[in-house]
Coordinates of N, CA and C in Angstrom, one line a residue:
X1 N -7.0 -3.8 16.0 CA -6.8 -4.2 17.4 C -7.2 -2.1 17.8
X2 N -7.9 -2.2 18.6 CA -7.2 -0.9 19.5 C -6.2 -1.0 20.0
X3 N -5.9 0.4 19.6 CA -4.7 0.9 20.5 C -4.1 2.5 21.5
X4 N -3.3 2.4 22.3 CA -3.4 4.0 22.9 C -3.3 4.7 21.7
X5 N -2.6 4.6 21.0 CA -2.5 5.9 20.2 C -3.5 5.7 18.8
X6 N -4.3 5.0 18.6 CA -5.2 4.9 18.1 C -7.2 5.7 19.0
X7 N -6.5 6.2 19.9 CA -8.1 6.6 20.7 C -7.2 8.1 20.9
X8 N -5.3 8.3 21.1 CA -5.1 9.2 21.3 C -5.1 9.8 19.7
X9 N -5.2 9.5 19.0 CA -5.1 9.2 17.9 C -3.9 9.8 16.9
X10 N -2.6 9.1 18.0 CA -1.8 8.8 16.4 C -1.7 8.3 15.2
X11 N -0.5 7.8 15.7 CA -0.1 6.5 14.6 C -0.6 5.8 14.8
X12 N -1.1 5.2 13.6 CA -1.6 3.1 13.8 C -0.2 2.1 13.2
X13 N 0.1 1.7 13.6 CA 1.1 1.2 13.2 C 0.9 -0.9 13.4
X14 N 0.0 -0.6 13.1 CA -0.7 -3.2 13.2 C -0.2 -3.6 12.5
X15 N -0.8 -4.8 12.9 CA -0.1 -6.0 12.1 C 0.5 -6.0 10.8
X16 N -0.6 -5.4 9.9 CA -0.3 -5.3 8.3 C 0.2 -4.2 8.3
X17 N 0.4 -2.1 8.3 CA 1.2 -1.4 7.6 C 2.9 -2.0 8.4
X18 N 3.3 -3.1 9.1 CA 4.4 -4.0 9.1 C 4.8 -4.8 8.3
X19 N 3.6 -5.0 7.2 CA 4.1 -6.0 6.3 C 3.8 -5.7 5.1
X20 N 4.4 -4.5 4.9 CA 2.8 -3.5 3.8 C 3.7 -3.3 2.5
X21 N 4.9 -4.2 2.7 CA 5.7 -4.4 1.8 C 5.9 -6.1 0.5
X22 N 5.6 -6.9 1.8 CA 5.7 -7.9 1.8 C 4.3 -7.9 0.6
X23 N 3.2 -8.1 1.4 CA 2.1 -7.5 1.3 C 1.8 -6.6 -0.6
X24 N 2.2 -5.5 -0.1 CA 2.0 -5.0 -1.7 C 3.0 -6.0 -2.8
X25 N 3.9 -7.2 -3.2 CA 4.2 -7.2 -3.5 C 3.2 -8.7 -3.8
X26 N 2.5 -9.1 -2.8 CA 1.7 -9.6 -3.1 C 0.2 -10.1 -4.0
X27 N 0.0 -8.8 -3.8 CA -1.8 -8.2 -3.6 C -1.4 -7.9 -5.8
X28 N 0.6 -7.4 -5.7 CA 0.8 -7.2 -6.9 C 1.2 -8.7 -8.2
X29 N 1.5 -9.5 -7.5 CA 1.4 -10.9 -8.3 C 0.0 -11.3 -8.2
X30 N -0.8 -11.5 -7.2 CA -1.5 -12.4 -8.1 C -2.5 -11.4 -8.6
X31 N -3.2 -10.6 -8.6 CA -4.1 -10.2 -8.9 C -3.2 -9.3 -10.5
X32 N -2.0 -8.9 -10.9 CA -1.5 -9.5 -11.6 C -1.6 -7.9 -12.6
X33 N -1.3 -6.3 -11.4 CA -1.5 -5.4 -11.6 C -0.7 -5.1 -11.6
X34 N -0.6 -3.3 -12.1 CA 0.9 -2.0 -11.4 C 1.0 -2.2 -10.2
X35 N 2.3 -2.2 -9.9 CA 2.4 -1.0 -8.1 C 1.7 -0.4 -7.6
X36 N 1.7 0.2 -8.9 CA 1.1 1.4 -8.0 C -0.9 1.1 -7.3
X37 N -1.6 0.8 -8.7 CA -2.5 -0.5 -8.0 C -2.4 -1.3 -7.0
X38 N -1.5 -1.2 -6.9 CA -1.4 -3.0 -5.6 C -1.2 -1.9 -4.6
X39 N -0.5 -0.7 -4.3 CA -0.4 0.6 -3.5 C -1.6 0.8 -3.1
X40 N -2.4 1.1 -4.0 CA -3.9 1.3 -4.2 C -5.1 1.1 -3.5
X41 N -5.0 -0.7 -3.6 CA -5.5 -2.0 -3.2 C -4.5 -2.5 -1.8
X42 N -3.6 -2.1 -1.2 CA -3.0 -2.1 0.0 C -4.1 -1.2 1.0
X43 N -3.9 0.2 0.2 CA -4.7 1.2 1.0 C -5.4 1.2 1.4
X44 N -7.2 0.3 0.5 CA -8.4 0.1 1.0 C -8.3 -1.1 1.5
X45 N -7.0 -1.6 1.4 CA -7.7 -3.0 2.4 C -7.3 -2.4 3.4
X46 N -6.3 -1.4 3.9 CA -5.6 -0.8 5.1 C -7.6 -0.1 5.5
X47 N -7.9 -0.1 5.4 CA -9.0 1.2 5.3 C -10.0 0.2 5.8
X48 N -10.5 -0.6 5.6 CA -11.1 -1.7 5.3 C -11.4 -2.1 6.9
X49 N -9.6 -2.6 7.3 CA -9.7 -3.2 8.3 C -9.6 -2.1 10.0
X50 N -9.5 -0.4 9.6 CA -9.5 1.0 10.3 C -11.4 0.4 10.4
X51 N -12.1 0.8 9.6 CA -13.2 0.9 9.8 C -14.3 -0.2 9.6
X52 N -14.3 -1.7 10.5 CA -14.6 -2.8 10.4 C -15.7 -2.8 11.1
X53 N -15.8 -2.0 12.4 CA -16.5 -2.2 13.4 C -18.1 -1.3 12.1
X54 N -17.9 -0.8 11.6 CA -19.2 -0.2 10.8 C -20.2 -0.9 10.0

């Protein structure tokens, strides 16, 4: 969802960013990956949600 801060180039703390630690733990356990890999997958997930209009 676009917010005013998105339009002005500010930070974007959407719903997924607010659940970062929980989502990283879920990714880690679901896919049986290291914490670093889970964090990378989380990062890619966030990028996908930000660029879903492409």
